[in-house]
Amino acid sequence: MELAFVRDAQGISAMHGHYQVEVAQICQRCLEQVVLTLDTECDVGFVTSDEAAKNLPRHYEPVIVDDEALDLHALIEDELLLALPAVPMHPMETCQHPPGFQPDTAEPEEEAEKPNPFSVLAKLKRDT
């Protein structure tokens, strides 16, 4: 993990973070542990109000600081949580599927032709 605190050309206090960590998750396909490598970056701009946050350049994620000390651990934890995949899984070729798992490779069966519920209305229209 690398953190760089800077003041940019516009005078904005900022932090650039580069995170490379391994996290253990549960594979949602086989329900076994999968170790994922997260490699992500973030650019945070420190501001003192919502109005200042609106004026930050787009590449900065705003973090509002006030009289309280900044919780750097919580900030990094939030960035890492955002980098996690919504559905963690092993790669398909290495995943140990649960017993009885059948990948869905079959073509969907053609549904039997169902009667149109509006066909009665068409018949009424023809009769009038």
Short mmCIF file of C-alpha atoms in Angstrom, two decimals:
data_model
loop_
_atom_site.label_atom_id
_atom_site.label_comp_id
_atom_site.label_asym_id
_atom_site.label_seq_id
_atom_site.Cartn_x
_atom_site.Cartn_y
_atom_site.Cartn_z
CA MET A 1 0.00 0.00 0.00
CA GLU A 2 1.33 3.40 -0.97
CA LEU A 3 -0.10 6.73 0.15
CA ALA A 4 1.05 10.14 -1.09
CA PHE A 5 -0.26 13.33 0.47
CA VAL A 6 0.14 16.39 -1.75
CA ARG A 7 -1.11 19.87 -2.45
CA ASP A 8 -1.90 20.02 -6.18
CA ALA A 9 -1.43 22.92 -8.62
CA GLN A 10 -4.85 24.34 -7.61
CA GLY A 11 -3.89 24.29 -3.93
CA ILE A 12 -6.17 21.34 -3.10
CA SER A 13 -4.97 19.05 -0.30
CA ALA A 14 -5.15 15.56 -1.72
CA MET A 15 -4.14 11.96 -1.17
CA HIS A 16 -3.26 9.45 -3.84
CA GLY A 17 -3.52 5.85 -2.72
CA HIS A 18 -2.42 2.67 -4.46
CA TYR A 19 -3.55 -0.52 -2.78
CA GLN A 20 -2.38 -4.04 -3.57
CA VAL A 21 -3.81 -6.55 -1.13
CA GLU A 22 -5.08 -10.10 -1.08
CA VAL A 23 -8.43 -10.78 0.54
CA ALA A 24 -10.15 -14.07 1.27
CA GLN A 25 -13.79 -14.30 0.20
CA ILE A 26 -16.31 -17.09 -0.33
CA CYS A 27 -16.77 -18.14 -3.96
CA GLN A 28 -20.45 -17.77 -4.79
CA ARG A 29 -20.26 -20.66 -7.26
CA CYS A 30 -18.65 -23.43 -5.17
CA LEU A 31 -18.90 -21.90 -1.66
CA GLU A 32 -15.19 -22.48 -1.02
CA GLN A 33 -12.60 -19.86 -0.09
CA VAL A 34 -11.20 -17.79 -2.95
CA VAL A 35 -8.27 -15.42 -2.51
CA LEU A 36 -8.68 -12.28 -4.60
CA THR A 37 -5.94 -9.80 -5.41
CA LEU A 38 -7.14 -6.22 -5.28
CA ASP A 39 -5.07 -3.70 -7.18
CA THR A 40 -6.75 -0.32 -7.08
CA GLU A 41 -6.00 3.37 -6.87
CA CYS A 42 -7.86 6.35 -5.49
CA ASP A 43 -7.51 10.11 -5.53
CA VAL A 44 -9.08 11.90 -2.58
CA GLY A 45 -9.51 15.65 -2.24
CA PHE A 46 -9.81 17.01 1.30
CA VAL A 47 -12.39 19.78 1.72
CA THR A 48 -14.12 21.50 4.63
CA SER A 49 -17.71 21.76 3.32
CA ASP A 50 -20.26 20.29 0.91
CA GLU A 51 -19.97 23.42 -1.23
CA ALA A 52 -16.20 22.95 -1.56
CA ALA A 53 -16.79 19.27 -2.41
CA LYS A 54 -19.01 20.31 -5.34
CA ASN A 55 -16.18 22.46 -6.70
CA LEU A 56 -13.54 19.71 -6.66
CA PRO A 57 -12.19 18.49 -10.00
CA ARG A 58 -14.00 15.32 -11.11
CA HIS A 59 -11.04 12.98 -10.61
CA TYR A 60 -11.09 13.60 -6.85
CA GLU A 61 -13.34 11.77 -4.45
CA PRO A 62 -14.30 14.35 -1.83
CA VAL A 63 -13.59 13.75 1.86
CA ILE A 64 -14.94 16.38 4.20
CA VAL A 65 -12.62 17.11 7.12
CA ASP A 66 -13.57 19.13 10.16
CA ASP A 67 -12.20 19.73 13.64
CA GLU A 68 -12.06 15.98 14.37
CA ALA A 69 -9.06 13.90 13.39
CA LEU A 70 -9.31 12.09 10.08
CA ASP A 71 -9.71 8.32 10.52
CA LEU A 72 -7.25 7.18 7.87
CA HIS A 73 -7.88 3.48 8.58
CA ALA A 74 -11.61 3.92 7.93
CA LEU A 75 -10.89 5.83 4.72
CA ILE A 76 -8.62 3.06 3.40
CA GLU A 77 -11.11 0.39 4.49
CA ASP A 78 -13.89 2.15 2.55
CA GLU A 79 -11.71 2.31 -0.58
CA LEU A 80 -10.91 -1.40 -0.34
CA LEU A 81 -14.57 -2.31 0.21
CA LEU A 82 -15.46 -0.40 -2.94
CA ALA A 83 -12.84 -2.38 -4.86
CA LEU A 84 -14.30 -5.77 -3.89
CA PRO A 85 -16.27 -7.59 -6.58
CA ALA A 86 -20.03 -7.79 -6.01
CA VAL A 87 -19.95 -11.55 -6.59
CA PRO A 88 -16.60 -13.15 -5.73
CA MET A 89 -15.84 -16.31 -7.72
CA HIS A 90 -12.95 -18.52 -8.75
CA PRO A 91 -12.14 -18.50 -12.47
CA MET A 92 -14.56 -20.95 -14.16
CA GLU A 93 -11.79 -23.40 -15.13
CA THR A 94 -10.47 -23.71 -11.56
CA CYS A 95 -13.75 -23.56 -9.62
CA GLN A 96 -14.69 -26.73 -7.72
CA HIS A 97 -18.42 -26.82 -8.37
CA PRO A 98 -20.69 -28.22 -5.67
CA PRO A 99 -21.92 -31.81 -6.15
CA GLY A 100 -24.76 -32.01 -8.65
CA PHE A 101 -23.92 -28.66 -10.26
CA GLN A 102 -24.72 -28.63 -13.96
CA PRO A 103 -23.56 -25.59 -15.92
CA ASP A 104 -26.40 -24.13 -17.97
CA THR A 105 -25.22 -24.97 -21.47
CA ALA A 106 -28.45 -26.38 -22.87
CA GLU A 107 -30.58 -24.35 -25.24
CA PRO A 108 -33.83 -23.13 -23.69
CA GLU A 109 -36.70 -25.38 -24.62
CA GLU A 110 -39.27 -23.94 -26.97
CA GLU A 111 -42.39 -23.22 -25.01
CA ALA A 112 -45.48 -25.06 -26.09
CA GLU A 113 -47.75 -22.76 -28.03
CA LYS A 114 -50.21 -21.28 -25.60
CA PRO A 115 -53.59 -20.01 -26.67
CA ASN A 116 -53.79 -16.25 -26.97
CA PRO A 117 -56.22 -14.95 -24.32
CA PHE A 118 -57.26 -12.17 -26.69
CA SER A 119 -58.26 -14.53 -29.50
CA VAL A 120 -61.84 -14.41 -28.18
CA LEU A 121 -61.86 -10.65 -28.77
CA ALA A 122 -60.64 -11.15 -32.34
CA LYS A 123 -63.48 -13.61 -32.94
CA LEU A 124 -66.00 -11.10 -31.55
CA LYS A 125 -64.64 -8.41 -33.86
CA ARG A 126 -65.08 -10.67 -36.89
CA ASP A 127 -68.66 -11.53 -35.90
CA THR A 128 -69.76 -7.88 -35.80
#
